[in-house]
PDB file of C-alpha atoms in Angstrom:
ATOM      1  CA  VAL A   3     111.893 115.877 120.579  1.00  0.00           C
ATOM      2  CA  ASN A   4     112.152 119.248 119.110  1.00  0.00           C
ATOM      3  CA  THR A   5     114.088 118.095 116.116  1.00  0.00           C
ATOM      4  CA  ASN A   6     111.235 115.740 115.279  1.00  0.00           C
ATOM      5  CA  VAL A   7     109.467 118.737 114.057  1.00  0.00           C
ATOM      6  CA  LEU A   8     111.999 119.008 111.243  1.00  0.00           C
ATOM      7  CA  VAL A   9     111.429 115.396 110.159  1.00  0.00           C
ATOM      8  CA  THR A  10     107.581 115.319 110.393  1.00  0.00           C
ATOM      9  CA  ARG A  11     106.899 118.504 108.575  1.00  0.00           C
ATOM     10  CA  THR A  12     107.273 117.422 105.048  1.00  0.00           C
ATOM     11  CA  GLU A  13     107.239 114.118 103.063  1.00  0.00           C
ATOM     12  CA  GLN A  14     110.584 114.806 101.375  1.00  0.00           C
ATOM     13  CA  PHE A  15     113.946 115.046 102.914  1.00  0.00           C
ATOM     14  CA  PHE A  16     113.675 117.680 105.541  1.00  0.00           C
ATOM     15  CA  LEU A  17     116.530 120.041 104.235  1.00  0.00           C
ATOM     16  CA  ASP A  18     115.377 119.687 100.579  1.00  0.00           C
ATOM     17  CA  ARG A  19     115.915 123.037  98.863  1.00  0.00           C
ATOM     18  CA  LYS A  20     112.327 123.446  97.867  1.00  0.00           C
ATOM     19  CA  ARG A  21     110.900 122.560 101.239  1.00  0.00           C
ATOM     20  CA  ARG A  22     113.587 123.553 103.600  1.00  0.00           C
ATOM     21  CA  PRO A  23     112.459 124.802 107.026  1.00  0.00           C
ATOM     22  CA  SER A  24     112.107 128.608 107.492  1.00  0.00           C
ATOM     23  CA  ILE A  25     114.273 130.577 110.051  1.00  0.00           C
ATOM     24  CA  TRP A  26     111.235 130.921 112.299  1.00  0.00           C
ATOM     25  CA  LEU A  27     111.126 127.159 112.751  1.00  0.00           C
ATOM     26  CA  VAL A  28     114.933 126.587 112.987  1.00  0.00           C
ATOM     27  CA  ALA A  29     115.823 129.443 115.314  1.00  0.00           C
ATOM     28  CA  PRO A  30     113.888 128.442 118.224  1.00  0.00           C
ATOM     29  CA  ILE A  31     114.996 124.803 117.886  1.00  0.00           C
ATOM     30  CA  ALA A  32     118.596 125.816 117.674  1.00  0.00           C
ATOM     31  CA  VAL A  33     118.210 128.358 120.550  1.00  0.00           C
ATOM     32  CA  ALA A  34     116.453 125.892 122.769  1.00  0.00           C
ATOM     33  CA  SER A  35     118.899 123.137 121.950  1.00  0.00           C
ATOM     34  CA  ILE A  36     121.904 125.454 122.573  1.00  0.00           C
ATOM     35  CA  ALA A  37     120.476 126.977 125.815  1.00  0.00           C
ATOM     36  CA  PHE A  38     119.659 123.506 127.278  1.00  0.00           C
ATOM     37  CA  THR A  39     123.146 122.216 126.309  1.00  0.00           C
ATOM     38  CA  PHE A  40     124.911 125.011 128.203  1.00  0.00           C
ATOM     39  CA  ALA A  41     122.333 124.528 131.161  1.00  0.00           C
ATOM     40  CA  ALA A  42     123.311 120.782 131.196  1.00  0.00           C
ATOM     41  CA  VAL A  43     126.934 121.470 131.079  1.00  0.00           C
ATOM     42  CA  TYR A  44     127.228 124.421 133.498  1.00  0.00           C
ATOM     43  CA  TRP A  45     124.559 123.720 135.947  1.00  0.00           C
ATOM     44  CA  PRO A  46     125.752 124.692 139.481  1.00  0.00           C
ATOM     45  CA  ARG A  47     126.149 122.060 141.907  1.00  0.00           C
ATOM     46  CA  SER A  48     124.824 124.267 144.695  1.00  0.00           C
ATOM     47  CA  PHE A  49     121.394 124.864 143.022  1.00  0.00           C
ATOM     48  CA  SER A  50     118.577 122.426 143.982  1.00  0.00           C
ATOM     49  CA  PHE A  51     114.976 122.287 143.424  1.00  0.00           C
ATOM     50  CA  GLY A  52     113.949 121.874 146.988  1.00  0.00           C
ATOM     51  CA  SER A  53     115.280 118.569 147.573  1.00  0.00           C
ATOM     52  CA  ASP A  54     118.447 117.696 149.426  1.00  0.00           C
ATOM     53  CA  SER A  55     120.181 116.188 146.443  1.00  0.00           C
ATOM     54  CA  ALA A  56     121.983 118.467 144.351  1.00  0.00           C
ATOM     55  CA  ILE A  57     122.406 118.213 140.395  1.00  0.00           C
ATOM     56  CA  ALA A  58     125.821 118.786 138.787  1.00  0.00           C
ATOM     57  CA  GLY A  59     126.544 119.625 135.208  1.00  0.00           C
ATOM     58  CA  ILE A  60     127.194 116.727 132.775  1.00  0.00           C
ATOM     59  CA  GLY A  61     130.266 118.267 131.144  1.00  0.00           C
ATOM     60  CA  TRP A  62     131.256 118.704 127.520  1.00  0.00           C
ATOM     61  CA  ALA A  63     132.003 115.016 126.763  1.00  0.00           C
ATOM     62  CA  ALA A  64     128.724 113.970 127.804  1.00  0.00           C
ATOM     63  CA  ALA A  65     126.977 116.836 126.014  1.00  0.00           C
ATOM     64  CA  GLY A  66     128.844 115.818 122.760  1.00  0.00           C
ATOM     65  CA  ILE A  67     127.620 112.174 123.136  1.00  0.00           C
ATOM     66  CA  ILE A  68     124.077 113.527 123.406  1.00  0.00           C
ATOM     67  CA  TRP A  69     124.303 115.699 120.339  1.00  0.00           C
ATOM     68  CA  ALA A  70     125.834 112.680 118.536  1.00  0.00           C
ATOM     69  CA  TYR A  71     122.927 110.572 119.597  1.00  0.00           C
ATOM     70  CA  ARG A  72     120.276 113.257 118.575  1.00  0.00           C
ATOM     71  CA  LEU A  73     121.827 113.752 115.115  1.00  0.00           C
ATOM     72  CA  PHE A  74     122.217 110.139 114.560  1.00  0.00           C
ATOM     73  CA  PHE A  75     118.631 109.384 115.475  1.00  0.00           C
ATOM     74  CA  LEU A  76     117.503 112.360 113.470  1.00  0.00           C
ATOM     75  CA  ILE A  77     118.969 110.874 110.467  1.00  0.00           C
ATOM     76  CA  VAL A  78     117.656 107.373 111.059  1.00  0.00           C
ATOM     77  CA  THR A  79     114.241 108.730 111.636  1.00  0.00           C
ATOM     78  CA  GLU A  80     114.434 110.604 108.323  1.00  0.00           C
ATOM     79  CA  LEU A  81     115.493 107.635 106.507  1.00  0.00           C
ATOM     80  CA  VAL A  82     112.767 105.701 107.877  1.00  0.00           C
ATOM     81  CA  LYS A  83     110.258 108.224 107.039  1.00  0.00           C
ATOM     82  CA  LEU A  84     111.577 108.305 103.393  1.00  0.00           C
ATOM     83  CA  PHE A  85     111.349 104.638 103.077  1.00  0.00           C
ATOM     84  CA  LEU A  86     107.801 104.431 104.461  1.00  0.00           C
ATOM     85  CA  TYR A  87     106.677 107.152 102.128  1.00  0.00           C
ATOM     86  CA  GLN A  88     108.267 105.260  99.136  1.00  0.00           C
ATOM     87  CA  LEU A  89     106.403 102.149 100.327  1.00  0.00           C
ATOM     88  CA  LEU A  90     103.082 104.059 100.682  1.00  0.00           C
ATOM     89  CA  GLN A  91     103.393 105.690  97.289  1.00  0.00           C
ATOM     90  CA  ALA A  92     104.388 102.570  95.603  1.00  0.00           C
ATOM     91  CA  GLY A  93     100.772 101.285  96.332  1.00  0.00           C
ATOM     92  CA  ASP A  94      98.604  99.688  99.138  1.00  0.00           C
ATOM     93  CA  ILE A  95     100.845  98.529 101.947  1.00  0.00           C
ATOM     94  CA  ARG A  96      98.524  95.579 102.308  1.00  0.00           C
ATOM     95  CA  ALA A  97      99.163  94.493  98.630  1.00  0.00           C
ATOM     96  CA  PHE A  98     102.880  94.720  99.289  1.00  0.00           C
ATOM     97  CA  VAL A  99     102.629  92.572 102.411  1.00  0.00           C
ATOM     98  CA  ASN A 100     100.435  90.112 100.719  1.00  0.00           C
ATOM     99  CA  ARG A 101     102.708  89.793  97.716  1.00  0.00           C
ATOM    100  CA  PHE A 102     105.506  89.362  99.990  1.00  0.00           C
ATOM    101  CA  ASN A 103     103.768  86.579 102.052  1.00  0.00           C
ATOM    102  CA  LEU A 104     102.621  84.767  98.750  1.00  0.00           C
ATOM    103  CA  LEU A 105     106.209  84.651  97.374  1.00  0.00           C
ATOM    104  CA  ARG A 106     107.574  83.478 100.788  1.00  0.00           C
ATOM    105  CA  ASN A 107     105.003  80.533 100.757  1.00  0.00           C
ATOM    106  CA  ARG A 108     105.744  79.816  97.190  1.00  0.00           C
ATOM    107  CA  ARG A 109     109.615  79.525  98.133  1.00  0.00           C
ATOM    108  CA  LYS A 110     108.559  77.351 101.095  1.00  0.00           C
ATOM    109  CA  ILE A 111     106.465  74.862  98.824  1.00  0.00           C
ATOM    110  CA  LEU A 112     109.136  74.857  96.198  1.00  0.00           C
ATOM    111  CA  GLU A 113     111.793  74.067  98.772  1.00  0.00           C
ATOM    112  CA  GLU A 114     109.546  71.137 100.199  1.00  0.00           C
ATOM    113  CA  ARG A 115     109.202  69.850  96.629  1.00  0.00           C
ATOM    114  CA  ILE A 116     112.831  69.733  96.075  1.00  0.00           C
ATOM    115  CA  LEU A 117     113.572  67.951  99.128  1.00  0.00           C
ATOM    116  CA  GLU A 118     110.772  65.414  98.529  1.00  0.00           C
ATOM    117  CA  ASP A 119     110.890  64.888  94.742  1.00  0.00           C
ATOM    118  CA  GLY A 120     114.415  65.876  93.854  1.00  0.00           C
ATOM    119  CA  PHE A 121     115.758  68.769  92.098  1.00  0.00           C
ATOM    120  CA  GLU A 122     115.297  67.698  88.382  1.00  0.00           C
ATOM    121  CA  THR A 123     111.815  66.412  88.979  1.00  0.00           C
ATOM    122  CA  THR A 124     110.695  69.537  90.594  1.00  0.00           C
ATOM    123  CA  ILE A 125     112.138  71.937  87.901  1.00  0.00           C
ATOM    124  CA  LYS A 126     110.515  69.878  85.176  1.00  0.00           C
ATOM    125  CA  ALA A 127     107.144  70.143  86.852  1.00  0.00           C
ATOM    126  CA  ARG A 128     107.668  73.838  87.422  1.00  0.00           C
ATOM    127  CA  LEU A 129     108.556  74.286  83.753  1.00  0.00           C
ATOM    128  CA  ASP A 130     105.463  72.165  82.647  1.00  0.00           C
ATOM    129  CA  MET A 131     103.373  74.332  84.946  1.00  0.00           C
ATOM    130  CA  GLU A 132     104.798  77.670  83.375  1.00  0.00           C
ATOM    131  CA  LYS A 133     104.477  76.202  79.912  1.00  0.00           C
ATOM    132  CA  ALA A 134     100.734  75.474  80.560  1.00  0.00           C
ATOM    133  CA  ALA A 135     100.248  78.952  82.040  1.00  0.00           C
ATOM    134  CA  ALA A 136     101.884  80.501  78.909  1.00  0.00           C
ATOM    135  CA  GLN A 137      99.700  78.413  76.646  1.00  0.00           C
ATOM    136  CA  GLU A 138      96.522  79.371  78.385  1.00  0.00           C
ATOM    137  CA  GLU A 139      97.514  83.008  78.278  1.00  0.00           C
ATOM    138  CA  ALA A 140      98.228  82.825  74.454  1.00  0.00           C
ATOM    139  CA  HIS A 141      94.825  81.205  74.090  1.00  0.00           C
ATOM    140  CA  SER A 142      93.031  84.076  76.051  1.00  0.00           C
ATOM    141  CA  VAL A 143      95.107  86.505  73.970  1.00  0.00           C
ATOM    142  CA  ARG A 144      93.872  84.677  70.697  1.00  0.00           C
ATOM    143  CA  LEU A 145      90.326  84.901  71.919  1.00  0.00           C
ATOM    144  CA  GLU A 146      90.609  88.519  72.467  1.00  0.00           C
ATOM    145  CA  ILE A 147      92.042  89.152  69.237  1.00  0.00           C
ATOM    146  CA  ASP A 148      89.291  87.343  67.532  1.00  0.00           C
ATOM    147  CA  GLY A 149      86.793  89.617  69.547  1.00  0.00           C
ATOM    148  CA  LEU A 150      88.702  92.637  68.481  1.00  0.00           C
ATOM    149  CA  LYS A 151      88.633  91.523  64.955  1.00  0.00           C
ATOM    150  CA  GLY A 152      84.838  91.002  65.006  1.00  0.00           C
ATOM    151  CA  GLN A 153      84.395  94.668  66.387  1.00  0.00           C
ATOM    152  CA  VAL A 154      86.621  95.874  63.641  1.00  0.00           C
ATOM    153  CA  ALA A 155      84.582  94.216  61.090  1.00  0.00           C
ATOM    154  CA  GLU A 156      81.374  95.663  62.671  1.00  0.00           C
ATOM    155  CA  LEU A 157      83.055  99.099  62.634  1.00  0.00           C
ATOM    156  CA  GLU A 158      84.047  98.751  58.825  1.00  0.00           C
ATOM    157  CA  LYS A 159      80.519  97.675  58.189  1.00  0.00           C
ATOM    158  CA  PHE A 160      79.152 100.837  59.908  1.00  0.00           C
ATOM    159  CA  LYS A 161      81.651 103.139  58.335  1.00  0.00           C
ATOM    160  CA  GLU A 162      80.377 101.602  54.989  1.00  0.00           C
ATOM    161  CA  ALA A 163      76.728 102.240  55.873  1.00  0.00           C
ATOM    162  CA  LEU A 164      77.670 105.968  56.849  1.00  0.00           C
ATOM    163  CA  LYS A 165      79.453 106.358  53.667  1.00  0.00           C
ATOM    164  CA  GLN A 166      76.300 105.244  51.816  1.00  0.00           C
ATOM    165  CA  TYR A 167      74.087 107.474  53.843  1.00  0.00           C
ATOM    166  CA  PHE A 168      76.109 110.461  53.112  1.00  0.00           C
ATOM    167  CA  GLU A 169      76.153 109.684  49.443  1.00  0.00           C
ATOM    168  CA  GLY A 170      72.366 109.486  49.605  1.00  0.00           C
ATOM    169  CA  SER A 171      72.065 105.733  48.614  1.00  0.00           C
ATOM    170  CA  LEU A 172      70.897 104.972  51.937  1.00  0.00           C
ATOM    171  CA  THR A 173      67.973 106.516  54.129  1.00  0.00           C
ATOM    172  CA  ALA A 174      68.084 107.272  57.832  1.00  0.00           C
ATOM    173  CA  SER A 175      65.786 104.324  58.598  1.00  0.00           C
ATOM    174  CA  ASP A 176      67.886 101.836  56.634  1.00  0.00           C
ATOM    175  CA  LEU A 177      70.991 103.155  58.412  1.00  0.00           C
ATOM    176  CA  LYS A 178      69.099 102.644  61.843  1.00  0.00           C
ATOM    177  CA  GLU A 179      68.268  99.148  60.916  1.00  0.00           C
ATOM    178  CA  LEU A 180      71.804  98.326  59.805  1.00  0.00           C
ATOM    179  CA  THR A 181      73.253  99.632  63.180  1.00  0.00           C
ATOM    180  CA  LEU A 182      70.943  97.695  65.209  1.00  0.00           C
TER     181      LEU A 182
END
């Protein structure tokens, strides 16, 4: 449990040079872990906590297994944390899940169409759909370009009116009428 403090205290890797834990955090964790390890290994069989059953030390082999288990899950927890932070920083988790489900559903539909209609027919239909979507996209881009051309023409007209105003050949009321 005490090593989870190291993992949860930062969004980056817990031993990162810029954010590594201070000695005031690491020392109590290390001292407690070592003290409890020695207590678990050398616990005297004769000592009990008021019950009739005695508790014996576990030995160094079992203590080594426990330490390996702790270190393994420290690394696993750290990797899961880093992965989840990357996922959260990439965008909304719901958007990620929705996109994944959408792609999975599209794949199922495509597989069903291939089974029903055959591979060539399905691919041809898919290409036709993509071609139509590309043509629609090109049409909307052309419309947007035409709109931008109109705006540029209006700006050119306004620029010319401003030029005439500053040259003195156009009054302020005339400029106002032209810009409305």
